[in-house]
C-alpha positions as semicolon CSV with decimal commas, in nm:
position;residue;x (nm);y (nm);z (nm)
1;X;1,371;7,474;5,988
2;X;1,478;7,823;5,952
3;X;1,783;7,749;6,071
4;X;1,883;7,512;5,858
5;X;1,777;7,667;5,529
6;X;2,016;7,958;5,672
7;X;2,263;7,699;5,730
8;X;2,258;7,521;5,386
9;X;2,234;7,870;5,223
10;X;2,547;7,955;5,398
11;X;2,709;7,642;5,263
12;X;2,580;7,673;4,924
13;X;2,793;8,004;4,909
14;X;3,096;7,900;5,051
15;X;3,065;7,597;4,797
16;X;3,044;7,872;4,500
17;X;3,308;8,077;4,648
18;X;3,534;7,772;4,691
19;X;3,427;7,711;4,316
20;X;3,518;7,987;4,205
21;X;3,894;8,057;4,349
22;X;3,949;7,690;4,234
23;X;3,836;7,693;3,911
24;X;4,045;8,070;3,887
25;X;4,362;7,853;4,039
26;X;4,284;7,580;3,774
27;X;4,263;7,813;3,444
28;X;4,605;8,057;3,593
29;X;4,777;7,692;3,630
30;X;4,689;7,591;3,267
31;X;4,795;7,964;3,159
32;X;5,110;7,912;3,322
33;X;5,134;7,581;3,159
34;X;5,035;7,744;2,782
35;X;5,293;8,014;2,863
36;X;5,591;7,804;2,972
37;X;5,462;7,543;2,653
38;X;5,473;7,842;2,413
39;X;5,833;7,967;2,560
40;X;6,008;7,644;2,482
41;X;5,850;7,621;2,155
42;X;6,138;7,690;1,907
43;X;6,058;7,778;1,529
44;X;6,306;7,641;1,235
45;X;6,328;7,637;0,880
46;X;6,268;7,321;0,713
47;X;6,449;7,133;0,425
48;X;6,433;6,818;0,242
49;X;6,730;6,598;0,174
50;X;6,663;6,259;0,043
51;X;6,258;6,299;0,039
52;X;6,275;6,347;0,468
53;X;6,195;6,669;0,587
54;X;6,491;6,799;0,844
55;X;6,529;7,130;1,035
56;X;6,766;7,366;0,846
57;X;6,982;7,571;1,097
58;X;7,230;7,789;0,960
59;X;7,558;7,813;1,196
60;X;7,743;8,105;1,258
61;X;8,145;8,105;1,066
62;X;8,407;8,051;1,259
63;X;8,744;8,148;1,177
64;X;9,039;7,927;1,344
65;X;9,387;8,079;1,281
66;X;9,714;7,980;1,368
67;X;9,843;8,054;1,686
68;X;10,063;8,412;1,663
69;X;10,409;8,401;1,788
70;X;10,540;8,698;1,919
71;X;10,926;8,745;1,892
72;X;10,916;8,975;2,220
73;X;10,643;9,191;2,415
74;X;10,652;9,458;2,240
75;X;10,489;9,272;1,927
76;X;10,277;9,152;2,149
77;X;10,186;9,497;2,225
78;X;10,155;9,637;1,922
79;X;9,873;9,322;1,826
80;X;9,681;9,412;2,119
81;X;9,690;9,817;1,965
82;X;9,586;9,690;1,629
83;X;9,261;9,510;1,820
84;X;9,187;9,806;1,974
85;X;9,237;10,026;1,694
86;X;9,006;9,812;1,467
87;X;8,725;9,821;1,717
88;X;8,761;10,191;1,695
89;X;8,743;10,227;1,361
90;X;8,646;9,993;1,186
91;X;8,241;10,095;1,214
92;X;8,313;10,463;1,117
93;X;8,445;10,296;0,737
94;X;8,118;10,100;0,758
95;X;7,947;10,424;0,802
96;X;8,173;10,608;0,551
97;X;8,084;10,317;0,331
98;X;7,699;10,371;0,374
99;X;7,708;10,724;0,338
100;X;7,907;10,733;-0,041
101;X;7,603;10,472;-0,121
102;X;7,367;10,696;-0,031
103;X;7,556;10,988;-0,194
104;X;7,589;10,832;-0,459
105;X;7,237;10,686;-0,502
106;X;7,078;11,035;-0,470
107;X;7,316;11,230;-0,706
108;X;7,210;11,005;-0,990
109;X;6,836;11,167;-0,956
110;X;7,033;11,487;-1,001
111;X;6,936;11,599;-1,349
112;X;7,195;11,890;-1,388
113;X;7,568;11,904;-1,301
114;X;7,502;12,255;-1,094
115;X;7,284;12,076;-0,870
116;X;7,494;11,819;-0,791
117;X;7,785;12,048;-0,741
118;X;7,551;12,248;-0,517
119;X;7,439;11,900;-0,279
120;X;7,770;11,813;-0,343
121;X;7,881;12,142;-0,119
122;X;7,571;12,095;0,140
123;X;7,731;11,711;0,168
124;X;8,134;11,830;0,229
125;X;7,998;12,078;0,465
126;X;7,781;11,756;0,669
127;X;8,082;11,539;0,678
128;X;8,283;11,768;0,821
129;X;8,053;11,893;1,091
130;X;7,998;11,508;1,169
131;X;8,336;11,348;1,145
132;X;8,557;11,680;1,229
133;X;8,542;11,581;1,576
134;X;8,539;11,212;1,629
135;X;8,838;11,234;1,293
136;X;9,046;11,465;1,589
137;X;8,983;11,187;1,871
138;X;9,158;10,956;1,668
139;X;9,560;10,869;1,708
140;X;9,762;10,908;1,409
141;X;9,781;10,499;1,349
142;X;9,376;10,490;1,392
143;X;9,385;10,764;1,095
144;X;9,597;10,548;0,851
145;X;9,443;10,280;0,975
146;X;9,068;10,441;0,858
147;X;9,246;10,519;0,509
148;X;9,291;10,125;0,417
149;X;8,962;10,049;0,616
150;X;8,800;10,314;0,371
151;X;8,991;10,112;0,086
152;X;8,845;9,783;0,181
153;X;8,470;9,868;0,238
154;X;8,435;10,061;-0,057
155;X;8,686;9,901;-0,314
156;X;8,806;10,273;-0,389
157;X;9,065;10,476;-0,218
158;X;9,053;10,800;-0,058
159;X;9,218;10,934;-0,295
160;X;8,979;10,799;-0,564
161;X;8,629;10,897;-0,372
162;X;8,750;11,220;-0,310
163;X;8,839;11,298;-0,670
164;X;8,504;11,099;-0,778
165;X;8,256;11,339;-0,596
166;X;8,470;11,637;-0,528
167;X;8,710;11,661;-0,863
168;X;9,094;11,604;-0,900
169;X;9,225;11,984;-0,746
170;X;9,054;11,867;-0,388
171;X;9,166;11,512;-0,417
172;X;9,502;11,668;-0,440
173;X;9,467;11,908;-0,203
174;X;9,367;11,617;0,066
175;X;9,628;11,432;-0,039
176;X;9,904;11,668;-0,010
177;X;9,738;11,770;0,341
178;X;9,767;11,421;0,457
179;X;10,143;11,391;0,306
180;X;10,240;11,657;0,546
181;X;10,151;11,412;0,847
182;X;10,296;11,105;0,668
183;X;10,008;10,964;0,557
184;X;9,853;10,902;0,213
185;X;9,498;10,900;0,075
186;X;9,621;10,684;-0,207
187;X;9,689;10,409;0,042
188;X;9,575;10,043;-0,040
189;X;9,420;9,756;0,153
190;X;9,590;9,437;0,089
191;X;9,459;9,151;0,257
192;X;9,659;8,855;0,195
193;X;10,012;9,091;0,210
194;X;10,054;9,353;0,425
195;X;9,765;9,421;0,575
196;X;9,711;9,032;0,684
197;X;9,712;9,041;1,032
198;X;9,431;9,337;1,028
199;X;9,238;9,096;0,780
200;X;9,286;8,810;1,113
201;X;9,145;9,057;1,330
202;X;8,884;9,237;1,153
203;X;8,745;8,884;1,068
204;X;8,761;8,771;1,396
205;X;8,618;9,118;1,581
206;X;8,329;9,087;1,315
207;X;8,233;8,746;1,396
208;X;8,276;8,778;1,808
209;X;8,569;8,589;1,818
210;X;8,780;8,882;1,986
């Protein structure tokens, strides 16, 4: 008799251990379950059109150009340059961009015109510790290039900021400065003329497509 309360003891644990790890296998199965649920889950925004309500996904733009033609392989070449030149520097005039904003912005809490010509000092002296050296990794086409790029972000030339925040004698000191290297800070973006292949690819680089 001892023996078999010993016995059905015995079994009455193994039946709660056996319990146990299978109810622990059951509730890591429904996790699992509730996990891989949750991950295919997929939230939308809503709309109605025509009293149903639909799910509202906004697509992405896609640009679809012409094919180029290239007359011979060095055009070709010179395309592939342009990419590569945009990519290059076509986020510093974003950044340029962001920074007259801010510039900007901040001057206009400026009560008195000596302490905005004083930040406006502590600001030149910034940009050129900043931009000095990526400005001297750039080829002279990537620098003309960031002049209309400037143009187009900001709707203002070089020229034009540079006078703006600094006065007329340093816009034309710049400007004669970047005369002696054939360049000009007066330089305009056009778009639709003859800056419409850049237009193609800047479009296109923003949105993925190259």
């Amino acid at each position: 008799m001892i023996y078999f309360c010993s016995m059905n003891t015995r079994l009455n644990i193994l039946v709660f251990i056996l319990f146990l790890l299978f109810g622990n296998l059951i509730c890591r199965a429904q996790q699992q379950t509730e996990n891989s649920t949750q991950k295919s889950v997929y939230l939308t925004p809503m709309c109605a059109y025509e009293g149903d309500t639909i799910p509202y996904v906004k697509l992405p733009t896609v640009y679809i150009f012409k094919p180029l033609k290239f007359k011979n392989k060095r055009e070709m070449t010179q395309y592939y340059k342009l990419i590569r030149d945009v990519k290059k520097v076509l986020p510093i005039s974003k950044e340029i961009n962001r920074a007259i904003i801010e510039i900007y912005e901040y001057m206009q809490t400026l009560s008195s015109q000596k302490a905005r010509e004083k930040h406006m000092k502590a600001v030149e002296k910034g940009l050129k510790e900043q931009y000095t050296p990526r400005m001297k990794k750039l080829s002279f086409a990537q620098g003309k290039l960031l002049i209309k790029l400037v143009d187009r972000q900001t709707n203002s030339t070089g020229y034009e900021l540079v006078k703006a925040f600094m006065g007329p004698f340093k816009a034309d000191f710049y400007q004669i400065f970047a005369a002696l290297f054939g360049a000009s800070l007066k330089n305009q973006y056009d778009p639709t003329g003859d800056d419409a292949l850049t237009e193609r690819v800047i479009l296109m680089v923003e949105n993925g497509q190259l």
